[in-house]
Coordinates of C-alpha atoms in Angstrom, one line a residue:
X1 CA 0.1 0.0 0.1
X2 CA 1.4 3.6 -1.1
X3 CA 2.0 6.1 1.7
X4 CA -0.6 8.5 0.1
X5 CA -3.2 5.8 0.5
X6 CA -2.3 5.0 4.0
X7 CA -2.4 8.5 5.0
X8 CA -5.8 8.9 3.4
X9 CA -7.0 5.8 5.3
X10 CA -5.6 6.7 8.6
X11 CA -6.4 10.5 8.9
X12 CA -10.2 10.0 9.5
X13 CA -9.4 7.1 12.0
X14 CA -7.6 9.2 14.2
X15 CA -10.9 11.2 15.0
X16 CA -12.4 8.1 16.8
X17 CA -13.0 9.0 20.4
X18 CA -12.4 6.3 22.8
X19 CA -10.7 3.7 20.5
X20 CA -8.8 0.7 22.2
X21 CA -5.3 1.5 23.2
X22 CA -3.9 -1.2 20.4
X23 CA -6.0 0.5 17.7
X24 CA -4.7 3.9 18.5
X25 CA -1.1 2.5 18.8
X26 CA -1.4 1.1 15.4
X27 CA -2.5 4.1 13.9
X28 CA 0.0 6.3 15.6
X29 CA 2.8 4.3 14.7
X30 CA 2.0 3.9 10.9
X31 CA 0.8 7.6 10.7
X32 CA 4.2 8.8 12.3
X33 CA 6.0 6.7 9.6
X34 CA 3.7 8.1 6.9
X35 CA 4.3 11.6 8.0
X36 CA 7.9 11.2 8.2
X37 CA 7.9 9.7 4.6
X38 CA 6.3 13.0 3.5
X39 CA 8.9 15.2 5.4
X40 CA 6.6 16.2 8.0
X41 CA 9.1 15.7 10.8
X42 CA 7.6 17.4 13.8
X43 CA 4.1 16.0 13.3
X44 CA 5.6 12.5 12.7
X45 CA 7.5 13.0 16.2
X46 CA 4.2 13.9 17.9
X47 CA 2.7 10.6 16.5
X48 CA 5.9 8.7 17.1
X49 CA 5.8 9.8 20.9
X50 CA 2.0 8.7 21.1
X51 CA 2.8 5.3 19.8
X52 CA 6.1 5.1 22.1
X53 CA 3.9 5.8 25.1
X54 CA 1.0 3.4 24.2
X55 CA 3.7 0.6 23.4
X56 CA 5.4 1.1 26.8
X57 CA 2.1 1.0 28.5
X58 CA 1.2 -2.1 26.5
X59 CA 4.4 -3.8 27.1
X60 CA 4.4 -3.2 30.8
X61 CA 0.9 -5.0 30.8
X62 CA 1.6 -7.9 28.4
X63 CA 5.5 -8.2 28.2
X64 CA 5.5 -8.9 24.5
X65 CA 8.8 -9.2 23.0
X66 CA 7.7 -7.8 19.7
X67 CA 6.2 -4.5 21.4
X68 CA 9.7 -4.2 22.9
X69 CA 11.1 -4.2 19.4
X70 CA 8.3 -1.8 18.1
X71 CA 9.2 0.7 20.9
X72 CA 12.9 0.4 19.9
X73 CA 12.1 0.8 16.1
X74 CA 10.2 4.0 17.2
X75 CA 13.2 5.2 19.0
X76 CA 15.4 4.5 16.2
X77 CA 13.4 6.3 13.6
X78 CA 12.1 9.4 16.0
X79 CA 14.2 9.4 19.0
X80 CA 17.5 8.4 20.3
X81 CA 19.3 5.4 18.4
X82 CA 21.5 4.6 21.4
X83 CA 18.4 4.0 23.5
X84 CA 16.8 2.0 20.7
X85 CA 19.9 -0.2 20.8
X86 CA 19.7 -0.6 24.5
X87 CA 16.1 -1.7 24.1
X88 CA 16.9 -4.2 21.6
X89 CA 19.7 -5.6 23.7
X90 CA 17.3 -5.6 26.6
X91 CA 14.7 -7.6 24.5
X92 CA 17.4 -10.2 23.3
X93 CA 18.6 -10.8 26.9
X94 CA 15.1 -11.3 27.9
X95 CA 13.2 -13.0 25.2
X96 CA 16.5 -14.4 22.9
X97 CA 16.1 -18.0 24.0
X98 CA 12.8 -18.3 22.5
X99 CA 12.9 -19.7 19.0
X100 CA 10.5 -17.2 17.3
X101 CA 11.9 -16.5 13.7
X102 CA 9.9 -13.3 13.4
X103 CA 11.0 -11.9 16.6
X104 CA 14.8 -12.5 15.8
X105 CA 14.3 -11.1 12.4
X106 CA 12.9 -7.8 13.7
X107 CA 15.4 -7.8 16.5
X108 CA 18.3 -8.3 14.2
X109 CA 17.2 -6.0 11.4
X110 CA 16.6 -3.3 13.6
X111 CA 20.0 -3.7 15.0
X112 CA 21.4 -3.6 11.4
X113 CA 19.5 -0.4 10.7
X114 CA 21.1 1.2 13.8
X115 CA 24.8 0.1 12.7
X116 CA 24.2 1.2 9.2
X117 CA 23.1 4.8 10.7
X118 CA 26.2 4.7 12.6
X119 CA 28.3 3.9 9.5
X120 CA 29.3 0.5 10.9
X121 CA 28.6 -1.4 7.7
X122 CA 30.4 -4.7 8.7
X123 CA 28.5 -5.0 11.8
X124 CA 25.1 -4.0 10.1
X125 CA 26.0 -6.7 7.5
X126 CA 26.3 -9.4 10.4
X127 CA 23.1 -8.5 11.9
X128 CA 21.3 -8.5 8.6
X129 CA 22.8 -12.0 7.8
X130 CA 21.4 -13.0 11.5
X131 CA 17.9 -11.9 10.5
X132 CA 17.9 -13.8 7.3
X133 CA 19.2 -16.9 9.1
X134 CA 16.3 -16.7 11.2
X135 CA 13.7 -16.2 8.6
X136 CA 15.2 -18.3 5.9
X137 CA 13.3 -21.7 6.8
X138 CA 10.0 -20.0 7.0
X139 CA 7.2 -19.3 4.5
X140 CA 7.7 -15.4 5.0
X141 CA 8.6 -14.9 1.6
X142 CA 8.4 -11.1 1.9
X143 CA 10.4 -10.8 4.8
X144 CA 13.1 -13.0 3.2
X145 CA 13.1 -10.6 0.4
X146 CA 13.5 -7.7 2.8
X147 CA 16.5 -9.3 4.3
X148 CA 18.2 -10.1 1.0
X149 CA 17.6 -6.4 -0.1
X150 CA 19.2 -5.4 3.2
X151 CA 22.4 -7.4 2.2
X152 CA 22.6 -6.2 -1.4

């Protein structure tokens, strides 16, 4: 789905009063990324902070490892990359023994993104390879393609 379409769909949904937290979280998350895509950084940061606060609230309730990675991703995109990396390390220490390939894919891909922005390309490539390792034997073809793209 294009960013223009996503923006068109999300904008009216933001007006819903008393929406469930998870619904508001997802809207804020995708809307912040859409706004960033269109260069509306300040607006994007506002919605990113909404998403981060809702993610943190949900994480403390459910302790979902994917939510931790989402919080780290929001910090990476709109906040503090060092904090994002620390959150990823915490998620890995706490949930790394689980064999969930999607969790490990997202964890290592986000680590790779951070090291790429820090211009440590060798370490970024190592994390992208780890992400591919975790997802290669699954049926997540689009995710495999993303991994291969990161390595190219």
